[in-house]
Amino acid sequence: MPDVYSNILEADFAIQERIATILELRAADPQQVEFLDHYLQSLPFADQSQVLEIGCGTGAVTRALARCPFIAGVAGVDPSAILLNHARMLSQDYENVQFYQADARKLPFEPDSFDTVVLHTALCHIPGPDKVLEEAFRVLRHDGLLVIFDGDYASTSFAIGDNDPLEAVAMAAVEVIAHDRWIVRKLPGLLRKAGFDVIGSRGYAYSAACDAEYMLTILDRGADALEASGIISANLAIALKDEGRIRAEQGNFFGLITYGKLLAKKRF
Ligand SMILES: C[S@@+](CC[C@H](N)C(=O)[O-])C[C@H]1O[C@@H](n2cnc3c(N)ncnc32)[C@H](O)[C@@H]1O
């Protein structure tokens, strides 16, 4: 089963609505809020900045950008009309936000339109990241800043010991939650090739123990993927999902995903 985000337009309405719910659930997760706040606060936004978020989904990060000081306007781009409907509804109170239905590999903007471009957990889902970076380079102004925060999904783990069956679920989940689980580790080379200088990087460890609500949605997607591939029965898929919830209730659940953030400047 491929990563549903990488072919978002082929996902039916119910799946895209489920994705909308999951994206807002993740955005409200305290650790995810902390990661986003931490890196946004460190960004050197110029006064009256124009910012673009590529792959904005329901616009949780777009709204956070719009609340930052110095930012005059934020554009959010996503191919999914269904996710963009949510984004527009959720940002009704924001005057400095606009959304566009478009593909990251063919952005509907003139060259040199933005001071900052943000890709927040988007690049790992898009086949052809070279083309996305080429477009980011084109629409950024001289000295513009590219900010990439993405899941290092190869690090995903639910195991709490050797041969833990939930680890197989984590591995299956990675197949369906990321098109390229290695993208974070490839980024320095890809950015250099696209004409950027990397000026900063750091990792964030997302570990769900006490509050596992979002991580359990990943467990569910892994169990569903194993069932859909015919490896396990529906009964075992249910049992594996139950196992995650029982662990969470009893305080034994542990899930880990590391994220990477890279800052890069447009080179001239
Ligand atoms: C995991 S979501 C991240 C959404 C948002 N950045 C956030 O963090 O809440 C990945 C997003 O990438 C979008 N996406 C997938 N393919 C895309 C493409 N070719 N161009 C632009 N966005 C794309 C999906 O529709 C989805 O909204």
Coordinates of C-alpha atoms and ligand atoms in Angstrom, one line a residue:
M1 CA 0.0 0.0 0.0
P2 CA 1.5 3.3 -1.0
D3 CA 1.7 6.5 1.1
V4 CA -1.8 7.9 0.9
Y5 CA -0.5 11.5 1.0
S6 CA 1.6 11.0 -2.1
N7 CA -1.5 10.4 -4.2
I8 CA -3.9 12.5 -2.2
L9 CA -6.2 13.2 -5.1
E10 CA -6.9 9.5 -5.5
A11 CA -8.0 9.1 -1.9
D12 CA -11.7 9.1 -1.5
F13 CA -13.7 11.7 0.4
A14 CA -13.9 9.6 3.6
I15 CA -10.2 9.0 3.7
Q16 CA -9.3 12.7 3.1
E17 CA -11.8 13.7 5.9
R18 CA -10.0 11.2 8.2
I19 CA -6.7 12.7 7.2
A20 CA -8.1 16.2 8.0
T21 CA -9.0 15.0 11.5
I22 CA -5.6 13.3 12.0
L23 CA -3.7 16.5 10.9
E24 CA -5.5 18.7 13.3
L25 CA -5.1 16.0 16.1
R26 CA -1.4 16.0 15.4
A27 CA -1.2 19.8 15.3
A28 CA -2.8 19.9 18.8
D29 CA -0.4 17.3 20.3
P30 CA 1.7 19.2 23.0
Q31 CA 5.0 17.9 21.7
Q32 CA 4.3 18.8 18.1
V33 CA 3.2 22.2 19.2
E34 CA 6.4 22.6 21.1
F35 CA 8.5 21.5 18.1
L36 CA 6.7 24.0 15.8
D37 CA 6.9 26.8 18.3
H38 CA 10.6 26.1 19.0
Y39 CA 11.6 26.3 15.3
L40 CA 9.3 29.2 14.4
Q41 CA 10.7 31.3 17.3
S42 CA 14.2 30.7 16.0
L43 CA 13.5 31.9 12.4
P44 CA 14.9 35.2 11.4
F45 CA 11.7 36.6 9.7
A46 CA 12.3 40.0 8.0
D47 CA 9.8 42.7 8.7
Q48 CA 6.7 42.4 6.4
S49 CA 7.7 38.9 5.3
Q50 CA 5.8 37.0 2.7
V51 CA 5.8 33.3 3.6
L52 CA 4.7 30.2 1.6
E53 CA 3.8 26.9 3.1
I54 CA 3.9 24.1 0.6
G55 CA 1.8 21.0 1.4
C56 CA -0.3 22.9 4.0
G57 CA -3.1 20.3 4.4
T58 CA -5.7 21.8 6.9
G59 CA -3.5 24.8 7.5
A60 CA -2.4 24.2 11.1
V61 CA 1.2 25.4 10.3
T62 CA -0.1 28.1 8.0
R63 CA -2.1 29.5 10.9
A64 CA 0.8 29.3 13.3
L65 CA 3.0 31.2 10.7
A66 CA 0.3 33.8 10.3
R67 CA 0.4 34.5 14.1
C68 CA 4.2 35.1 14.0
P69 CA 5.4 38.7 14.4
F70 CA 6.9 40.4 11.3
I71 CA 4.9 38.2 8.9
A72 CA 2.7 40.2 6.5
G73 CA 1.1 37.4 4.6
V74 CA 1.1 33.6 4.4
A75 CA 0.1 31.5 1.3
G76 CA -0.7 27.8 1.8
V77 CA -0.6 25.4 -1.1
D78 CA -2.0 21.9 -1.3
P79 CA -3.5 19.8 -4.1
S80 CA -6.4 18.6 -2.0
A81 CA -9.6 20.7 -2.3
I82 CA -11.0 18.7 0.6
L83 CA -8.1 19.6 2.9
L84 CA -8.1 23.2 1.7
N85 CA -11.8 23.5 2.6
H86 CA -10.9 22.7 6.2
A87 CA -7.9 25.1 5.9
R88 CA -10.1 27.9 4.8
M89 CA -12.8 27.3 7.4
L90 CA -10.2 27.1 10.2
S91 CA -8.5 30.3 9.2
Q92 CA -11.6 32.4 8.8
D93 CA -10.4 34.8 11.5
Y94 CA -7.0 35.3 9.8
E95 CA -6.8 38.2 7.4
N96 CA -3.2 37.6 6.3
V97 CA -3.7 34.0 5.0
Q98 CA -4.6 32.7 1.5
F99 CA -4.8 29.2 0.2
Y100 CA -4.2 27.9 -3.3
Q101 CA -4.9 24.5 -4.8
A102 CA -1.7 23.5 -6.6
D103 CA 1.1 21.0 -6.8
A104 CA 4.4 21.7 -5.1
R105 CA 6.2 20.7 -8.4
K106 CA 4.3 23.5 -10.3
L107 CA 3.7 26.4 -8.1
P108 CA 1.3 29.2 -9.3
F109 CA 3.6 32.0 -8.3
E110 CA 6.0 34.4 -10.0
P111 CA 9.8 34.0 -9.4
D112 CA 11.1 35.9 -6.3
S113 CA 7.6 36.1 -4.6
F114 CA 8.5 34.9 -1.1
D115 CA 10.9 35.7 1.7
T116 CA 10.5 32.3 3.4
V117 CA 9.2 28.9 2.2
V118 CA 8.2 26.3 4.7
L119 CA 7.7 22.5 4.1
H120 CA 6.4 20.9 7.3
T121 CA 6.1 17.2 7.0
A122 CA 5.3 17.5 3.3
L123 CA 8.5 16.7 1.4
C124 CA 8.6 13.0 2.5
H125 CA 5.2 12.5 0.8
I126 CA 5.9 14.0 -2.6
P127 CA 7.5 11.9 -5.3
G128 CA 10.2 14.0 -7.0
P129 CA 11.6 16.1 -4.2
D130 CA 14.2 17.6 -6.6
K131 CA 11.4 19.3 -8.5
V132 CA 9.8 20.7 -5.2
L133 CA 13.2 22.2 -4.2
E134 CA 13.6 23.6 -7.7
E135 CA 10.2 25.3 -7.4
A136 CA 11.0 26.6 -3.8
F137 CA 14.2 28.0 -5.2
R138 CA 12.4 29.8 -8.0
V139 CA 9.7 31.4 -5.9
L140 CA 12.1 32.5 -3.1
R141 CA 13.6 36.0 -3.2
H142 CA 17.3 36.7 -3.1
D143 CA 18.7 35.6 0.3
G144 CA 15.3 33.8 0.9
L145 CA 15.0 31.1 3.6
L146 CA 13.8 27.6 3.1
V147 CA 12.7 25.8 6.2
I148 CA 12.1 22.0 6.1
F149 CA 10.7 20.1 9.1
D150 CA 10.1 16.4 8.3
G151 CA 9.7 13.0 9.8
D152 CA 12.7 10.8 9.8
Y153 CA 10.2 8.0 9.5
A154 CA 12.9 5.3 9.2
S155 CA 13.3 5.9 13.0
T156 CA 9.7 5.0 13.8
S157 CA 9.4 2.4 16.6
F158 CA 6.8 0.9 18.9
A159 CA 9.0 -1.8 20.4
I160 CA 9.4 -2.1 24.1
G161 CA 11.5 -5.2 23.8
D162 CA 13.0 -7.8 21.5
N163 CA 10.5 -9.4 19.0
D164 CA 7.7 -7.0 20.1
P165 CA 4.9 -7.6 17.5
L166 CA 4.1 -3.9 17.6
E167 CA 7.4 -3.2 15.9
A168 CA 6.1 -5.1 12.8
V169 CA 3.1 -2.7 12.9
A170 CA 5.4 0.3 13.1
M171 CA 7.4 -1.0 10.0
A172 CA 4.1 -1.5 8.1
A173 CA 2.9 2.0 9.2
V174 CA 6.0 3.6 7.7
E175 CA 5.2 2.1 4.3
V176 CA 1.8 4.0 4.3
I177 CA 2.7 7.2 6.1
A178 CA 5.8 8.3 4.1
H179 CA 6.7 8.0 0.4
D180 CA 10.4 8.4 1.3
R181 CA 11.2 7.5 4.9
W182 CA 14.8 8.5 4.4
I183 CA 14.2 12.1 3.1
V184 CA 15.6 13.9 6.1
R185 CA 18.9 12.1 5.8
K186 CA 19.1 12.9 2.1
L187 CA 18.2 16.6 2.5
P188 CA 21.7 18.1 2.9
G189 CA 22.7 16.7 -0.5
L190 CA 19.4 17.5 -2.2
L191 CA 19.5 21.0 -0.9
R192 CA 23.0 21.6 -2.1
K193 CA 22.2 20.2 -5.5
A194 CA 19.1 22.6 -5.7
G195 CA 21.3 25.7 -5.0
F196 CA 20.8 26.1 -1.3
D197 CA 23.4 26.5 1.5
V198 CA 22.3 24.6 4.6
I199 CA 22.7 27.0 7.5
G200 CA 21.3 25.0 10.4
S201 CA 19.9 21.6 11.3
R202 CA 18.6 19.9 14.4
G203 CA 16.6 16.8 15.4
Y204 CA 13.4 16.5 17.5
A205 CA 12.5 13.3 19.2
Y206 CA 8.7 12.7 19.4
S207 CA 8.1 10.0 22.0
A208 CA 4.6 9.1 23.0
A209 CA 4.2 7.4 26.3
C210 CA 1.5 9.0 28.4
D211 CA -0.4 10.8 25.7
A212 CA -0.5 8.4 22.8
E213 CA -3.6 9.5 20.9
Y214 CA -1.8 10.6 17.7
M215 CA 0.7 7.8 17.8
L216 CA -2.2 5.3 18.1
T217 CA -3.5 6.6 14.8
I218 CA -0.2 5.5 13.2
L219 CA -0.5 2.1 14.9
D220 CA -4.0 1.7 13.4
R221 CA -2.7 2.6 9.9
G222 CA 0.1 0.0 10.3
A223 CA -2.3 -2.7 11.4
D224 CA -4.7 -1.8 8.6
A225 CA -1.9 -2.0 6.1
L226 CA -0.8 -5.4 7.3
E227 CA -4.4 -6.6 7.0
A228 CA -4.8 -5.1 3.6
S229 CA -1.7 -6.8 2.3
G230 CA -3.1 -10.1 3.4
I231 CA -0.3 -10.9 5.9
I232 CA -2.6 -10.9 8.9
S233 CA -6.3 -11.5 9.5
A234 CA -8.8 -8.8 10.5
N235 CA -8.8 -10.5 14.0
L236 CA -5.1 -10.0 14.4
A237 CA -5.3 -6.4 13.2
I238 CA -7.9 -5.7 15.8
A239 CA -5.8 -7.5 18.5
L240 CA -2.7 -5.4 17.6
K241 CA -4.7 -2.2 17.8
D242 CA -6.2 -3.3 21.1
E243 CA -2.7 -4.2 22.4
G244 CA -1.5 -0.6 21.7
R245 CA -4.5 0.8 23.6
I246 CA -4.2 -1.6 26.5
R247 CA -0.5 -0.6 26.8
A248 CA -1.5 3.1 26.7
E249 CA -4.2 2.5 29.4
Q250 CA -1.7 0.6 31.6
G251 CA 1.1 3.1 31.0
N252 CA 3.2 0.6 29.0
F253 CA 2.9 2.1 25.5
F254 CA 6.0 3.7 23.9
G255 CA 6.2 5.1 20.4
L256 CA 9.1 7.0 18.9
I257 CA 9.5 9.1 15.7
T258 CA 12.4 11.5 15.2
Y259 CA 12.0 14.6 13.1
G260 CA 14.6 16.7 11.5
K261 CA 14.6 20.5 10.7
L262 CA 16.9 22.0 8.2
L263 CA 17.3 25.7 7.4
A264 CA 18.8 26.7 4.0
K265 CA 19.5 29.9 2.2
K266 CA 19.1 30.5 -1.5
R267 CA 22.7 30.6 -2.9
F268 CA 23.7 33.1 -5.6
Ligands
LIG1 C1 1.3 15.2 6.4 S1 0.5 16.4 5.5 C2 1.2 17.9 6.2 C3 0.2 19.0 6.2 C4 0.7 20.3 7.0 N1 2.0 20.7 6.5 C5 0.8 20.0 8.5 O1 1.9 19.8 8.9 O2 -0.2 20.0 9.1 C6 1.2 16.4 3.9 C7 0.5 17.3 3.0 O3 1.2 17.3 1.7 C8 0.2 17.4 0.7 N2 0.8 17.0 -0.6 C9 0.8 15.7 -1.1 N3 1.3 15.8 -2.4 C10 1.5 17.1 -2.7 C11 2.1 17.8 -3.8 N4 2.4 17.1 -4.9 N5 2.2 19.1 -3.7 C12 1.9 19.8 -2.6 N6 1.4 19.2 -1.5 C13 1.2 17.9 -1.5 C14 -0.9 16.5 1.2 O4 -2.1 16.8 0.5 C15 -0.9 16.9 2.6 O5 -1.8 17.9 2.9

